[in-house]
mmCIF file with all atom_site columns, C-alpha atoms in Angstrom:
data_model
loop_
_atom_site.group_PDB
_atom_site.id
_atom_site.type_symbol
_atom_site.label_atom_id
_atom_site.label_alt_id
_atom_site.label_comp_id
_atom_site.label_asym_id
_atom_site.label_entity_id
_atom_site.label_seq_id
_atom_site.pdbx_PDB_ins_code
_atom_site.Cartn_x
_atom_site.Cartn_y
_atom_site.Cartn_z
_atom_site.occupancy
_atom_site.B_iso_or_equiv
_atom_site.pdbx_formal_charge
_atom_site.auth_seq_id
_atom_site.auth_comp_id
_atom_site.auth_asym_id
_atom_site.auth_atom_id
_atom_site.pdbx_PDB_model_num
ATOM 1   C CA . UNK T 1 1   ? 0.000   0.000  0.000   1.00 0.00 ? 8   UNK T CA 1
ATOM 2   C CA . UNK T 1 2   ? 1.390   3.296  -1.206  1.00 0.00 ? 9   UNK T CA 1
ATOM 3   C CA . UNK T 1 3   ? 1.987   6.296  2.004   1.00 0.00 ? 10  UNK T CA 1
ATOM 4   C CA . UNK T 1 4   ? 0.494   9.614  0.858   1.00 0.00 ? 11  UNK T CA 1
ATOM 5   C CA . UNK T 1 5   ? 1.742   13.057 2.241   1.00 0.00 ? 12  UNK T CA 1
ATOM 6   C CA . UNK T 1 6   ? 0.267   15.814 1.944   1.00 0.00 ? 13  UNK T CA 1
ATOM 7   C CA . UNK T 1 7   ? 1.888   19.010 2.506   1.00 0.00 ? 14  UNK T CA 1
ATOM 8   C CA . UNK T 1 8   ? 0.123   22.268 2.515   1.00 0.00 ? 15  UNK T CA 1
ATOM 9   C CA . UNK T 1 9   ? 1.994   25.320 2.281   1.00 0.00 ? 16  UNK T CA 1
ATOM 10  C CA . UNK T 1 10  ? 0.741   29.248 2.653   1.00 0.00 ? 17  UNK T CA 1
ATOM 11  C CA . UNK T 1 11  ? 2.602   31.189 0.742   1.00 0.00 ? 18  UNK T CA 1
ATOM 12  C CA . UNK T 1 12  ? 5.535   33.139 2.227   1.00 0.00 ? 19  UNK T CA 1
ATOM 13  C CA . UNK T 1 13  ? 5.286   36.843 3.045   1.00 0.00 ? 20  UNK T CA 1
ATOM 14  C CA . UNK T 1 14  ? 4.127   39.174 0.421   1.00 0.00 ? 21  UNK T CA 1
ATOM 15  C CA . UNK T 1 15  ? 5.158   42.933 0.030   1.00 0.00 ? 22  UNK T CA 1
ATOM 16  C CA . UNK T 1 16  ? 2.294   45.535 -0.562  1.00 0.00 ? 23  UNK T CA 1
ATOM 17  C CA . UNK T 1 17  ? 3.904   47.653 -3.554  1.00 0.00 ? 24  UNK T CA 1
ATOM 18  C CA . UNK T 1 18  ? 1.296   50.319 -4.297  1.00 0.00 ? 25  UNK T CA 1
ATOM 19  C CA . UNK T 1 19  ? -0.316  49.800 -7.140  1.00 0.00 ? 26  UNK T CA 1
ATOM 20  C CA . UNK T 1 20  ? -0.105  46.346 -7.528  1.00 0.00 ? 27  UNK T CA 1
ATOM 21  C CA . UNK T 1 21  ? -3.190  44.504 -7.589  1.00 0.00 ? 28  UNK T CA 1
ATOM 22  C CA . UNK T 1 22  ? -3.675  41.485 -5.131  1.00 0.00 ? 29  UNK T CA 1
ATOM 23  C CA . UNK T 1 23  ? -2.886  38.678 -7.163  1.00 0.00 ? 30  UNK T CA 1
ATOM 24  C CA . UNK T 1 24  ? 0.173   39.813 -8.549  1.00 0.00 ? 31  UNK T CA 1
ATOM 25  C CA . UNK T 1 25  ? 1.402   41.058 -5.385  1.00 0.00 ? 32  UNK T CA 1
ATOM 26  C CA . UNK T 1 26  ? 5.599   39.692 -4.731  1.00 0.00 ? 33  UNK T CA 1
ATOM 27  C CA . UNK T 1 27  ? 7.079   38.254 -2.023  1.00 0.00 ? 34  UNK T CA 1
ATOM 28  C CA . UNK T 1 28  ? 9.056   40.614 0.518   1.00 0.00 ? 35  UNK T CA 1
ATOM 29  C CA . UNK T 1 29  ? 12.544  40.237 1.446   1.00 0.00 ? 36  UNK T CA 1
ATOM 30  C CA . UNK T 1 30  ? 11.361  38.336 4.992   1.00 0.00 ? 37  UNK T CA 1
ATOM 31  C CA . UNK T 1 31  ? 9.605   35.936 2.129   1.00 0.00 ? 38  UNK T CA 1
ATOM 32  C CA . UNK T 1 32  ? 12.194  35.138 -0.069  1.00 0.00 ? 39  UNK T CA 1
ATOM 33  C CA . UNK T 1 33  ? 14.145  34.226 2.937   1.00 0.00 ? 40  UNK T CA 1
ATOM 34  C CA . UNK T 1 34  ? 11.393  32.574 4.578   1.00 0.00 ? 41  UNK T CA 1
ATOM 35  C CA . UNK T 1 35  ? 10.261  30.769 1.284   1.00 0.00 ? 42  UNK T CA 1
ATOM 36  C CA . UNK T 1 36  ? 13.842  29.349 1.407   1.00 0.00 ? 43  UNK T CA 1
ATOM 37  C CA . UNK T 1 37  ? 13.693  27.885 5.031   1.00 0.00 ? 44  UNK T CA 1
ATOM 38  C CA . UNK T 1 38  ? 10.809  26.233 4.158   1.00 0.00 ? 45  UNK T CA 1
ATOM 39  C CA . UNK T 1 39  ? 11.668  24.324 1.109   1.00 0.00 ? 46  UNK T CA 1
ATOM 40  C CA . UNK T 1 40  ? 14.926  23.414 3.673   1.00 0.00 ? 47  UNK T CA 1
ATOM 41  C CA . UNK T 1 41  ? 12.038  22.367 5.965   1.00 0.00 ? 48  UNK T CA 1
ATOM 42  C CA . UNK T 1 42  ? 10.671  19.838 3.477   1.00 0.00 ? 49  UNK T CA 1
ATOM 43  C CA . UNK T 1 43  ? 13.532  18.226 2.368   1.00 0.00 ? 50  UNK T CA 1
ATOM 44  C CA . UNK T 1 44  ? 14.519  17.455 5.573   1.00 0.00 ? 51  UNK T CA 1
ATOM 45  C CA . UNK T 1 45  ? 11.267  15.933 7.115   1.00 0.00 ? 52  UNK T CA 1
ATOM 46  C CA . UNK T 1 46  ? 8.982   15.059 4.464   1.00 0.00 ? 53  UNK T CA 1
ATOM 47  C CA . UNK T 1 47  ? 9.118   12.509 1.255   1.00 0.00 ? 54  UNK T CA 1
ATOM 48  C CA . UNK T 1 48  ? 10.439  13.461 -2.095  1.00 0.00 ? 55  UNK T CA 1
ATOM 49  C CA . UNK T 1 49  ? 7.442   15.916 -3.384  1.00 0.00 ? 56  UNK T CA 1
ATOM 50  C CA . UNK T 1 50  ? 6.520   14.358 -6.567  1.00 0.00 ? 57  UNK T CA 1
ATOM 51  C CA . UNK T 1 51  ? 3.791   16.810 -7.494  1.00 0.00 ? 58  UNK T CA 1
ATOM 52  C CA . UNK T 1 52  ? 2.671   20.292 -6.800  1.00 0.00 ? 59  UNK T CA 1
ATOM 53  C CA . UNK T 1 53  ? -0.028  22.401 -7.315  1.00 0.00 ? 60  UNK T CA 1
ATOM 54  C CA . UNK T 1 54  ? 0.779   25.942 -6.515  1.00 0.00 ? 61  UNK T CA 1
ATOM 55  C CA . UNK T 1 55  ? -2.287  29.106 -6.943  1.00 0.00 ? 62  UNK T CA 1
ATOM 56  C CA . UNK T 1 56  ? -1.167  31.082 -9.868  1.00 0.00 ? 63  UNK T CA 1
ATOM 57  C CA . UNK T 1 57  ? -0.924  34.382 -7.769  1.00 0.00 ? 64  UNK T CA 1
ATOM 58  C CA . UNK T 1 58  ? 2.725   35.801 -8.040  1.00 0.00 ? 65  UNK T CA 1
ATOM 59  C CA . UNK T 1 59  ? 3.440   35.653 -4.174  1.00 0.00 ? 66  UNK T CA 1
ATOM 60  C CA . UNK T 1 60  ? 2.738   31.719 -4.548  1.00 0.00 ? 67  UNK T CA 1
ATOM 61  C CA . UNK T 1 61  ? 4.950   30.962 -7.602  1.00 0.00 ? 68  UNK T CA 1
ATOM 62  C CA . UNK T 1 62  ? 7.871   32.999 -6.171  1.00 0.00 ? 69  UNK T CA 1
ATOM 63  C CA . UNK T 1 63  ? 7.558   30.761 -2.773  1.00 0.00 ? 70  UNK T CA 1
ATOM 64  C CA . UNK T 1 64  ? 7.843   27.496 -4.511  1.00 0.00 ? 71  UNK T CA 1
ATOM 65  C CA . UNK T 1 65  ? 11.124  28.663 -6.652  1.00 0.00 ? 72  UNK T CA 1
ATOM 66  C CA . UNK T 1 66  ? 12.460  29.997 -3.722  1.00 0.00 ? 73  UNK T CA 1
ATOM 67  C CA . UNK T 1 67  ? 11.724  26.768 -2.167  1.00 0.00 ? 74  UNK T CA 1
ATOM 68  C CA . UNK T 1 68  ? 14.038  24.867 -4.656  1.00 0.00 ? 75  UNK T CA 1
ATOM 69  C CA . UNK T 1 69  ? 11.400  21.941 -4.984  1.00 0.00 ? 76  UNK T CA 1
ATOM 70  C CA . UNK T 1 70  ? 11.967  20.297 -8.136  1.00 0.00 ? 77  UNK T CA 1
ATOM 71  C CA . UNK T 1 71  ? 8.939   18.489 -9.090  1.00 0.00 ? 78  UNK T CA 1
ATOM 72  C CA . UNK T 1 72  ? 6.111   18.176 -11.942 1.00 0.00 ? 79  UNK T CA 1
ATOM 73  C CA . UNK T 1 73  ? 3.965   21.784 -11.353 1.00 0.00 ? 80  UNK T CA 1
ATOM 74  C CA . UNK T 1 74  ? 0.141   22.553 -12.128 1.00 0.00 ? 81  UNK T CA 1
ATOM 75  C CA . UNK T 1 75  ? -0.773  26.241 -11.765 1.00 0.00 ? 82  UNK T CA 1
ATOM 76  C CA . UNK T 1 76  ? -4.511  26.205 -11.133 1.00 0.00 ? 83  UNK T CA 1
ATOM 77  C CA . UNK T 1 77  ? -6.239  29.850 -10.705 1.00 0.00 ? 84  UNK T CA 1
ATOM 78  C CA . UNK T 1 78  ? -8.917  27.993 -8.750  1.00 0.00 ? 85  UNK T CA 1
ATOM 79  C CA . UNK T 1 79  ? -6.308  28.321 -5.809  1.00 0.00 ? 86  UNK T CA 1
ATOM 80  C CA . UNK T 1 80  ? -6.111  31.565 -5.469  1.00 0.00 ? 87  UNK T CA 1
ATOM 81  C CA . UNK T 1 81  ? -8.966  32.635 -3.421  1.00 0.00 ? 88  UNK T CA 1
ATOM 82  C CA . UNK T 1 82  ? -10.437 29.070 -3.301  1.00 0.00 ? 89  UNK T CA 1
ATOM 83  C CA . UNK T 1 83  ? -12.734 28.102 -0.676  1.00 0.00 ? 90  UNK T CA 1
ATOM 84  C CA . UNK T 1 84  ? -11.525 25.152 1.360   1.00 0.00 ? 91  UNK T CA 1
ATOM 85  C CA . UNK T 1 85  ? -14.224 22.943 -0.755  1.00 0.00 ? 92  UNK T CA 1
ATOM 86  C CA . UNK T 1 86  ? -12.088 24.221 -3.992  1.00 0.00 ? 93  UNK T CA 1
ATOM 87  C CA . UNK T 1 87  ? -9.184  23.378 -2.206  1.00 0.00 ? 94  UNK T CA 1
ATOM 88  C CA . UNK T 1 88  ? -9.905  19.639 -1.634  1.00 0.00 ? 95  UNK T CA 1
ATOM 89  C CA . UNK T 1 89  ? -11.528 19.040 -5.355  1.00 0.00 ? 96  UNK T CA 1
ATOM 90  C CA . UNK T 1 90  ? -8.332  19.931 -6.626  1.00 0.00 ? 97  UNK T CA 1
ATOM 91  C CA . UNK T 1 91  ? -6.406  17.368 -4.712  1.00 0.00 ? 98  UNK T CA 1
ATOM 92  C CA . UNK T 1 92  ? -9.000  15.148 -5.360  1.00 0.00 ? 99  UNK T CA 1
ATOM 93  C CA . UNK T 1 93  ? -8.464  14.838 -8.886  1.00 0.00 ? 100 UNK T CA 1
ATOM 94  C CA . UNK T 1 94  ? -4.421  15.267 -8.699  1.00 0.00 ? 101 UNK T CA 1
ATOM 95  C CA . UNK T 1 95  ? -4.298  11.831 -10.606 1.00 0.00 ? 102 UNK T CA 1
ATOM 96  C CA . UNK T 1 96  ? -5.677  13.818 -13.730 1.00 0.00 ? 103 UNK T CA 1
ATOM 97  C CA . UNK T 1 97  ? -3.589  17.072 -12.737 1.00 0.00 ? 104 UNK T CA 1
ATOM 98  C CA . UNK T 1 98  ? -0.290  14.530 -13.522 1.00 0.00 ? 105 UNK T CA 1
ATOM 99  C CA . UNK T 1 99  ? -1.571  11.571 -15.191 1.00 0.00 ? 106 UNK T CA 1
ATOM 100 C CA . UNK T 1 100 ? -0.079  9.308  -12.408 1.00 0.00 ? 107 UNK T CA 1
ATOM 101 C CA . UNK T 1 101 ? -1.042  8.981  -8.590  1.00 0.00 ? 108 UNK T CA 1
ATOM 102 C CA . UNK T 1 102 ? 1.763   11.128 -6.872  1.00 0.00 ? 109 UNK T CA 1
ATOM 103 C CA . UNK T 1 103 ? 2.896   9.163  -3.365  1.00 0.00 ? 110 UNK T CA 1
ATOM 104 C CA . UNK T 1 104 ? 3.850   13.145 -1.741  1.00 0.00 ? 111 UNK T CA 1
ATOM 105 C CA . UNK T 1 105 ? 1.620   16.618 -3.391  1.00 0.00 ? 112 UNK T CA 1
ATOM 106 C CA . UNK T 1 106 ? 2.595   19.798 -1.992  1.00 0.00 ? 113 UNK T CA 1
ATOM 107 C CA . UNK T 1 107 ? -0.029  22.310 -2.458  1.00 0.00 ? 114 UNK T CA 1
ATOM 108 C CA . UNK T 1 108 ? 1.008   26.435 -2.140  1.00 0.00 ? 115 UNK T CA 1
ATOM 109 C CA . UNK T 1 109 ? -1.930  28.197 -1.479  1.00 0.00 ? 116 UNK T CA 1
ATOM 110 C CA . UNK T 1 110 ? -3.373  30.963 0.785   1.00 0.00 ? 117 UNK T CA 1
ATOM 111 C CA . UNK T 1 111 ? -5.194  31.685 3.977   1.00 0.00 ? 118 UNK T CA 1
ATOM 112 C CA . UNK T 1 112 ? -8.162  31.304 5.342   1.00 0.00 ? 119 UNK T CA 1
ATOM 113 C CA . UNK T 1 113 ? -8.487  28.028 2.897   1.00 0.00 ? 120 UNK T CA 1
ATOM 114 C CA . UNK T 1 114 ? -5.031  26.586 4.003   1.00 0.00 ? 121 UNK T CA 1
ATOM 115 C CA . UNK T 1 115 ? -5.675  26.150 7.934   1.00 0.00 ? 122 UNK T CA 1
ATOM 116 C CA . UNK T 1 116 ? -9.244  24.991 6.926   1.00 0.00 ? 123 UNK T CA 1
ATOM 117 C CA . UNK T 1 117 ? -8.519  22.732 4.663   1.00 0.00 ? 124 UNK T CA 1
ATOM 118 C CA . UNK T 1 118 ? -5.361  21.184 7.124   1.00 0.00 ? 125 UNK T CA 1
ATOM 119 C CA . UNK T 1 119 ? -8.191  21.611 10.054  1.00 0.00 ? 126 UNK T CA 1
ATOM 120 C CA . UNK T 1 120 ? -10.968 19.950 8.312   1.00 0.00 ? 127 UNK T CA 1
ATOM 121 C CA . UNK T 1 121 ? -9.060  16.887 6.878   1.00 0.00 ? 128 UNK T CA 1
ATOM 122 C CA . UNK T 1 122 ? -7.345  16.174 10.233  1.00 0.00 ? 129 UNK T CA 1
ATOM 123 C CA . UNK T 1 123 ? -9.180  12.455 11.822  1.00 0.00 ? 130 UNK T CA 1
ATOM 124 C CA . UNK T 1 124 ? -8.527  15.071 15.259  1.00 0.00 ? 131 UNK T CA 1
ATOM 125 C CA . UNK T 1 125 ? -5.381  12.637 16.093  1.00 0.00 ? 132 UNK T CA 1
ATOM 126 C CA . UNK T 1 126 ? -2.710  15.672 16.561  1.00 0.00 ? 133 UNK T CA 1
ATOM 127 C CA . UNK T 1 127 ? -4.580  18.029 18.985  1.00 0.00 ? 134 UNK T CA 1
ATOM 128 C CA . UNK T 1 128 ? -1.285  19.742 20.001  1.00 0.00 ? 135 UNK T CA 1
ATOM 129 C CA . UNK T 1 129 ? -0.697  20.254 15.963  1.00 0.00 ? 136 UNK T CA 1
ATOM 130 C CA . UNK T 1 130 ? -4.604  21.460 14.964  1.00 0.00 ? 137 UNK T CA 1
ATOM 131 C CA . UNK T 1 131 ? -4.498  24.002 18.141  1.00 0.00 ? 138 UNK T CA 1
ATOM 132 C CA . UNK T 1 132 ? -1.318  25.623 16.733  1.00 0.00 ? 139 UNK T CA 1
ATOM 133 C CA . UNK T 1 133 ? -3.256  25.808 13.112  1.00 0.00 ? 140 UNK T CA 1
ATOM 134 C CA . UNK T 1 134 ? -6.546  27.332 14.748  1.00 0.00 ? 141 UNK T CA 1
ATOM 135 C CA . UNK T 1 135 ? -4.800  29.807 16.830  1.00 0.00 ? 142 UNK T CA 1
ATOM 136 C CA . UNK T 1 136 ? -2.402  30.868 13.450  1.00 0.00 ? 143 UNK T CA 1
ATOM 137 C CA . UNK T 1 137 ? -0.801  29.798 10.191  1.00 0.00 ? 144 UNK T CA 1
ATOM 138 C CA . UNK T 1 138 ? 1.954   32.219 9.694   1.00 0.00 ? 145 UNK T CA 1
ATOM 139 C CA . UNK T 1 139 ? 2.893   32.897 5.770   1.00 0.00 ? 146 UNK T CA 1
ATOM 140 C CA . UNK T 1 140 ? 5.801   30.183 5.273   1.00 0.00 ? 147 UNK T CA 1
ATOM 141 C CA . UNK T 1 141 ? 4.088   27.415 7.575   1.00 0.00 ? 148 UNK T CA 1
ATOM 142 C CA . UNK T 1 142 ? 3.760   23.756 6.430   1.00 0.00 ? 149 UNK T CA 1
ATOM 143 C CA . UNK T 1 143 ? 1.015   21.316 7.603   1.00 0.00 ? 150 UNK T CA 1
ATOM 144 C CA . UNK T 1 144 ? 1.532   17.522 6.533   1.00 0.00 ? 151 UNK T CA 1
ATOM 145 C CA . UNK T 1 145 ? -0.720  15.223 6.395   1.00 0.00 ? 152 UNK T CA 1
ATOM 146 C CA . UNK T 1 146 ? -1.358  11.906 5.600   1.00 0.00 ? 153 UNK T CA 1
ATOM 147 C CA . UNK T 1 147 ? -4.542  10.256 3.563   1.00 0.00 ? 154 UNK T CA 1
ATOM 148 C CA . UNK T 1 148 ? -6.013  7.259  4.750   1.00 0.00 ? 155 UNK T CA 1
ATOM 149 C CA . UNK T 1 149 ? -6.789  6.068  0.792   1.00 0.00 ? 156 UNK T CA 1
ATOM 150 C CA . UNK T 1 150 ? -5.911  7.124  -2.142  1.00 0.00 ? 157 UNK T CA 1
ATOM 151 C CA . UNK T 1 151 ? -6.020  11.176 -3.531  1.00 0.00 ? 158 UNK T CA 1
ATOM 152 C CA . UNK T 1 152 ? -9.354  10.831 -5.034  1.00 0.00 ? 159 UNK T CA 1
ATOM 153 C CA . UNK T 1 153 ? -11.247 9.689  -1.848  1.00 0.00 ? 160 UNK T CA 1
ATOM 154 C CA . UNK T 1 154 ? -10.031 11.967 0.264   1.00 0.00 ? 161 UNK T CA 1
ATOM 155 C CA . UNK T 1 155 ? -12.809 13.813 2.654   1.00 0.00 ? 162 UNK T CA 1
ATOM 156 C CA . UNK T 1 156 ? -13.115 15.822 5.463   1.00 0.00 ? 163 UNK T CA 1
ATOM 157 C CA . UNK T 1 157 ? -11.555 13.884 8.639   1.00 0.00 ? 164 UNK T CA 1
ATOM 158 C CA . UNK T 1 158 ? -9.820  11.140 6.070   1.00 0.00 ? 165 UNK T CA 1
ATOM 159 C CA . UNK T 1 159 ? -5.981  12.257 7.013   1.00 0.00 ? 166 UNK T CA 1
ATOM 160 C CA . UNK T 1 160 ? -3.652  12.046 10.101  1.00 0.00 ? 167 UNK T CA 1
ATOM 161 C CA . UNK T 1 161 ? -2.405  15.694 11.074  1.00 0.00 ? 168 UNK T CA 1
ATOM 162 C CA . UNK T 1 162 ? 1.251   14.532 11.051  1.00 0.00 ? 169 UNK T CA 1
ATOM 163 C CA . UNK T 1 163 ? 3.091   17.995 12.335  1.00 0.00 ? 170 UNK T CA 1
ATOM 164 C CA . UNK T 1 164 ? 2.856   22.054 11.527  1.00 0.00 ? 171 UNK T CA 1
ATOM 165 C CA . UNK T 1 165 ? 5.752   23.714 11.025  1.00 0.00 ? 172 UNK T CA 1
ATOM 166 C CA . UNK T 1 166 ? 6.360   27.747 10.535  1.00 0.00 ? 173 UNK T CA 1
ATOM 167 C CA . UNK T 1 167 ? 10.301  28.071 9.309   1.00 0.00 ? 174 UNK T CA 1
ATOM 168 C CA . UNK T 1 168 ? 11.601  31.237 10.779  1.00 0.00 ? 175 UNK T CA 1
#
């Protein structure tokens, strides 16, 4: 039987340039550092990431290069903004996304959907782990998770809330 992980990621810390419209907002300096740590972060404690799919907002796709992760990519808009529902759906049908069932999917996204979506597919075995999420998850942090069953099953309460990290 084939371990899953699943890590979600918020973005790293995003500068407000004026004029710049939301989406295409950049990371700040504390970010690119930050976005850096975290990608350290990963190596070290998780399995090889063999798929990611990152919102197509700026902030997001500067994280994961500054995260050095070198695996297959899908961009999905539905990310940005997405509503923890959204979220799910999307690694739902990751199979399609890469045309193979990835053992470790990284997903970059954004907050509030990132702590819900970590909160609401924890099976509530980590309380120590889902108090840090609901209380904050800092731009940079990392929730991992793992499925019960495979990537297209997986529902609200179907993963164990392994660890949350925030790289500083």
């Amino acid at each position: 039987m084939t371990t899953r992980t699943l890590l979600l990621l918020r973005h790293a810390k995003s500068d407000y340039p004026d004029g710049v419209v939301d989406h295409d907002r950049p990371l700040a300096q504390r970010g690119v550092r930050e976005g850096a740590l975290a990608g350290d972060w990963i190596r070290a404690n998780a399995p090889k990431v063999d798929a990611v799919l990152c919102s197509t907002a700026t902030r997001t796709r500067e994280t994961l290069a500054r995260t050095g992760i070198d695996a297959p990519v899908e961009y999905v808009e539905r990310l940005y903004d997405a509503t923890p529902g959204t979220v799910i759906g999307e690694i739902n049908a990751v199979q399609s996304h890469f045309g193979t069932e990835p053992a470790t999917v990284l997903v970059i996204g954004h907050e509030p959907a990132m702590s819900a979506v970590a909160l609401g597919l924890s099976d509530g075995t980590n309380a120590a782990a889902a108090e840090n999420i609901s209380l904050k998850f800092p731009t940079s942090a990392i929730a991992v998770l793992r499925p019960a069953g495979p990537w297209e099953d997986l529902a609200l309460g179907g993963a164990e809330l392994v660890t949350f990290h925030v790289p500083r």
